[in-house]
PDB file of C-alpha atoms in Angstrom:
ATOM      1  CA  UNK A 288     -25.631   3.697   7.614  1.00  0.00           C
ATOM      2  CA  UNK A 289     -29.505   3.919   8.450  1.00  0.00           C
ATOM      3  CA  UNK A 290     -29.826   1.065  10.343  1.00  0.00           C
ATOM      4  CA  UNK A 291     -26.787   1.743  12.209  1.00  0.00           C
ATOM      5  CA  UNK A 292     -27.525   5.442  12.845  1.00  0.00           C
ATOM      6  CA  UNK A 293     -30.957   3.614  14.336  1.00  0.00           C
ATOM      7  CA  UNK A 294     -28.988   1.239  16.574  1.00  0.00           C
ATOM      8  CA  UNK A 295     -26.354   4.188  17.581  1.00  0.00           C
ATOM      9  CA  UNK A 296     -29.307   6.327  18.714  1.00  0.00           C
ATOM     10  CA  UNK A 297     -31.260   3.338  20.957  1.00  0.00           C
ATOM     11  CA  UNK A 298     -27.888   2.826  22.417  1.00  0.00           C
ATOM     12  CA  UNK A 299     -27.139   6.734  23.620  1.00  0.00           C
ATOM     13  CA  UNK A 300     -31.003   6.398  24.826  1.00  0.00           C
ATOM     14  CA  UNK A 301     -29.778   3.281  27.134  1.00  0.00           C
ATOM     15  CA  UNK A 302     -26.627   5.224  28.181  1.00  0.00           C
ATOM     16  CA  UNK A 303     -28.664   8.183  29.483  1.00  0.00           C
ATOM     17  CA  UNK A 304     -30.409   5.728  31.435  1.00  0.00           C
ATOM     18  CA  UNK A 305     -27.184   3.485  32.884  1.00  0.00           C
ATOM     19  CA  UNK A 306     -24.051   5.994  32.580  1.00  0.00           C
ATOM     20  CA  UNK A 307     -22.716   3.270  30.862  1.00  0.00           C
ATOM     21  CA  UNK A 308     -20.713   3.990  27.737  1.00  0.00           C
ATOM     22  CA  UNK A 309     -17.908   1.973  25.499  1.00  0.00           C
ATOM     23  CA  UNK A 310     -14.306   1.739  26.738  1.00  0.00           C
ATOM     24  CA  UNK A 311     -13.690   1.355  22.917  1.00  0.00           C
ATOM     25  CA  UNK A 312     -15.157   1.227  19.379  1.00  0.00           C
ATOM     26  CA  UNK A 313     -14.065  -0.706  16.544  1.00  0.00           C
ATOM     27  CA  UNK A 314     -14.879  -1.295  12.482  1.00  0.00           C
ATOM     28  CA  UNK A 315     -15.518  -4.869  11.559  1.00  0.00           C
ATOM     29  CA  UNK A 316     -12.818  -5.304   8.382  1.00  0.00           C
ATOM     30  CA  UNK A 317     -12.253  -8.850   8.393  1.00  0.00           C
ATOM     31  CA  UNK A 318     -15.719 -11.012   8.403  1.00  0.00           C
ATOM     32  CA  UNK A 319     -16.778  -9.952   4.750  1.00  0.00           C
ATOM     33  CA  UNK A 320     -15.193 -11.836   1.725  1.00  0.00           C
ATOM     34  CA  UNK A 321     -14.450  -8.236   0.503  1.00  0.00           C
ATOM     35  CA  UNK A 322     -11.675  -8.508   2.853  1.00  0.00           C
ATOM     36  CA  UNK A 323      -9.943 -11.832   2.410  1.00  0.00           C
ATOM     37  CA  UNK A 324      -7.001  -9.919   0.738  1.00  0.00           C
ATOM     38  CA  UNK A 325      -6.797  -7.446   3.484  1.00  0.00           C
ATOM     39  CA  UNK A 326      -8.991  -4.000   3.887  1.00  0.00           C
ATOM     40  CA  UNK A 327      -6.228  -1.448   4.900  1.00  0.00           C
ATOM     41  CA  UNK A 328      -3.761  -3.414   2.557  1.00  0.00           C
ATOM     42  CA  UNK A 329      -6.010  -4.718  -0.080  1.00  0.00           C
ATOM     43  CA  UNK A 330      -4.819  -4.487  -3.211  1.00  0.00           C
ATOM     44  CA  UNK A 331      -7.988  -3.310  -4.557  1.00  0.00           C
ATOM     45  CA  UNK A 332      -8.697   0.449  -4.241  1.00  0.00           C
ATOM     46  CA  UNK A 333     -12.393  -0.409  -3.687  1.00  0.00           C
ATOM     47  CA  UNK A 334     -12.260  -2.293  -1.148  1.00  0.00           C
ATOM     48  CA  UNK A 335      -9.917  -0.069   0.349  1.00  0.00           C
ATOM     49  CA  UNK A 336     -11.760   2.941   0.042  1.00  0.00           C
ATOM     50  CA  UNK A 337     -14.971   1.094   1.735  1.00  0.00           C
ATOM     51  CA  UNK A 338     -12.504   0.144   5.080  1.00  0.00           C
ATOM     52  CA  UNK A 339     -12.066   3.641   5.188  1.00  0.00           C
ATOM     53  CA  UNK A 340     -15.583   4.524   5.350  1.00  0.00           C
ATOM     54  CA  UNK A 341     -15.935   2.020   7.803  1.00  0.00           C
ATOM     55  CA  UNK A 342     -13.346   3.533  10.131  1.00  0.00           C
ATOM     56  CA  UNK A 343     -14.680   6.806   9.827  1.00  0.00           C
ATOM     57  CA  UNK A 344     -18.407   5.727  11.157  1.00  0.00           C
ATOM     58  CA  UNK A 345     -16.828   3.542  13.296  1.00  0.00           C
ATOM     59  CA  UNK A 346     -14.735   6.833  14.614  1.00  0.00           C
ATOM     60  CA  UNK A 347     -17.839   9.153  14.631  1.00  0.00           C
ATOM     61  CA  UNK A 348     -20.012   6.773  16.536  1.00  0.00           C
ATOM     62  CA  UNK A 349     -17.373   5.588  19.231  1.00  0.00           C
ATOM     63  CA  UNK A 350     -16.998   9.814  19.593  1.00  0.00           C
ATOM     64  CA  UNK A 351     -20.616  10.355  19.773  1.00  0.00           C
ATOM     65  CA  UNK A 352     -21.560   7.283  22.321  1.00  0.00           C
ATOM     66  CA  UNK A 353     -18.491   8.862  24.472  1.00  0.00           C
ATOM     67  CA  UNK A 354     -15.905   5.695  23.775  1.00  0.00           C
ATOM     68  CA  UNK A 355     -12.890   6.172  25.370  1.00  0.00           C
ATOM     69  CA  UNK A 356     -10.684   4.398  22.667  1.00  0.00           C
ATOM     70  CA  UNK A 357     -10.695   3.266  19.383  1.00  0.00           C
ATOM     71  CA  UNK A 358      -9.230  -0.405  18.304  1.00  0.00           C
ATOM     72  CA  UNK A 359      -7.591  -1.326  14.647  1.00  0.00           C
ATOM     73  CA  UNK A 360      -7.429  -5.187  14.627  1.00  0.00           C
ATOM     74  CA  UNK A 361      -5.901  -6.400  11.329  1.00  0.00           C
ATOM     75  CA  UNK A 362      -6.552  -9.549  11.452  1.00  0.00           C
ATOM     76  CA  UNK A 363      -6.919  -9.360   7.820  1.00  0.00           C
ATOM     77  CA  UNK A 364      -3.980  -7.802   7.292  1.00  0.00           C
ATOM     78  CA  UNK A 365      -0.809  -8.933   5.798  1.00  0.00           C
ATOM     79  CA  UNK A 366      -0.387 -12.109   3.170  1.00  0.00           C
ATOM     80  CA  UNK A 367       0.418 -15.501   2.533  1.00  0.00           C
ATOM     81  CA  UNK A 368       3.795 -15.695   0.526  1.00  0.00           C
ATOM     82  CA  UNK A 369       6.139 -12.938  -0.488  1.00  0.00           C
ATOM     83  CA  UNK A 370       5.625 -14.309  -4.278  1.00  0.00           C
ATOM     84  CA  UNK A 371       2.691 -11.982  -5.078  1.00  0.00           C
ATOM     85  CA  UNK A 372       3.154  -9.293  -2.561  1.00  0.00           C
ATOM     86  CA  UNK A 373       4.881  -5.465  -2.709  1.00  0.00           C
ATOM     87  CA  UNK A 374       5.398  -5.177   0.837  1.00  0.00           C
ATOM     88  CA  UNK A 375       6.567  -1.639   0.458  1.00  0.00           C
ATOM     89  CA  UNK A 376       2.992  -0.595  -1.167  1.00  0.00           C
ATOM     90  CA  UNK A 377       1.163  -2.601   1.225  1.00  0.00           C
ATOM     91  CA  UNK A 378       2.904  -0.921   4.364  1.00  0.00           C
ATOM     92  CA  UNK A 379       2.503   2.818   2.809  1.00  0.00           C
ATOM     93  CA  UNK A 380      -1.434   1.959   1.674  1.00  0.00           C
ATOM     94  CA  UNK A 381      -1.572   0.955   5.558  1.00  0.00           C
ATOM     95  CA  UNK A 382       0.461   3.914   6.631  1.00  0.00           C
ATOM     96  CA  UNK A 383      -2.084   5.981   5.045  1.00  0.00           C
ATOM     97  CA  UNK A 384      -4.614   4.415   6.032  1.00  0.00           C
ATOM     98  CA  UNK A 385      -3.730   4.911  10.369  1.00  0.00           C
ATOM     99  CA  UNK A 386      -2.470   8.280   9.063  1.00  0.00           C
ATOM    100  CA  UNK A 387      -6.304   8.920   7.659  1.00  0.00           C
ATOM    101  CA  UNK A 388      -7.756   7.794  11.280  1.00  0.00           C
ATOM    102  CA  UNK A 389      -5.785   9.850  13.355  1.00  0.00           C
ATOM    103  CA  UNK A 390      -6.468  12.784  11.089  1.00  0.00           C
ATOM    104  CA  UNK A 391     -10.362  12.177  11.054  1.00  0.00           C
ATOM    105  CA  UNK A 392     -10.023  11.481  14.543  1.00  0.00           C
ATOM    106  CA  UNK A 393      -8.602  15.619  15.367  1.00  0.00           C
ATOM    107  CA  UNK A 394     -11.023  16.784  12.825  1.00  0.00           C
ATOM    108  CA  UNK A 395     -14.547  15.659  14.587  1.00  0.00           C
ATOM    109  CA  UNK A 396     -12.516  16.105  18.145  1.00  0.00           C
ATOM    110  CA  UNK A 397     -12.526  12.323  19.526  1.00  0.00           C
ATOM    111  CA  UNK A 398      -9.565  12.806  22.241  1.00  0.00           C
ATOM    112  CA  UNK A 399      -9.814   8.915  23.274  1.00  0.00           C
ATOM    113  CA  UNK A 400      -6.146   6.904  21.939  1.00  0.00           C
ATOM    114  CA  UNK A 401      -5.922   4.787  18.618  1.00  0.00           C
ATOM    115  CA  UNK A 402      -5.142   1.542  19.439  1.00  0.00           C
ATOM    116  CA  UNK A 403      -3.575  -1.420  17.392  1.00  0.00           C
ATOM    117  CA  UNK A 404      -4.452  -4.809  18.583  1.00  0.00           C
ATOM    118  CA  UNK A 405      -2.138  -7.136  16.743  1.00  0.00           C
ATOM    119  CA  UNK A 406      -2.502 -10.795  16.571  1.00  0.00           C
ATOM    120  CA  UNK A 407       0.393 -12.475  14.670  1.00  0.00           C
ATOM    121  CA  UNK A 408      -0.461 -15.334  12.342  1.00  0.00           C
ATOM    122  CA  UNK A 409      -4.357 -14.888  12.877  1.00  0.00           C
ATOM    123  CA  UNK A 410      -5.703 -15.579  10.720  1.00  0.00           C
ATOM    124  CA  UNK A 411      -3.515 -14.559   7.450  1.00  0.00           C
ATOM    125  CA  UNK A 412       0.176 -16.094   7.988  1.00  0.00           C
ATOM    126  CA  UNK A 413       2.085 -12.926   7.577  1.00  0.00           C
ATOM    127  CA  UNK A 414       0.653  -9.868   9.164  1.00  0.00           C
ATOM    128  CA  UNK A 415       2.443  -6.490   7.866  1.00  0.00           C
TER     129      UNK A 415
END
């Protein structure tokens, strides 16, 4: 989070300067091979548990440089055949995942909406 924090800080210095801020902020849960199974609906807690984290920077600093929104894209999200998946867990780990956000989201005040961007079939066949 360092080098982020760094970035976050140039960036509010540049706003001050422009008036310019974000219409939205957003975590990055899909580029990573820590994510090729999904990040709000992996099956591994770990990898879950670091999505979360993710969001909840990603939340903080969209609050902090004065974003107006925040985007989920799950593009990650969902599987390839119904052979090795529990779609019930997988939509109540996900549940509690957007539940998290919009919790975090009241607790450090960020009034901007939660928004969920999907894109069907892009890139995992079945998106939940």
């Amino acid at each position: 989070n360092a080098n982020l924090d760094e970035i976050v800080e140039l960036a509010k210095q540049l706003q001050s300067e422009t008036n310019i801020k974000p219409l939205w902020g957003t975590a990055q849960l899909f580029m990573h091979p820590r994510y090729m199974h999904g990040a709000a609906t992996s099956p591994e807690v770990k990898v879950y548990a670091y999505a979360a984290a993710q969001v909840k920077k990603a939340l903080e600093v969209t609050h902090y440089l004065g974003g107006e929104n925040y985007v989920f894209w799950g593009g990650r999200e969902g599987y390839q055949t119904l052979l090795n998946t529990d779609m019930k867990r997988e939509l109540e780990h996900l549940a509690n995942f957007l539940q998290a956000a919009v919790n975090h989201k009241k607790k450090i005040g960020f009034n901007g909406t939660l928004l969920i961007e999907p894109k069907p079939q892009e890139p995992t066949k079945h998106q939940v």
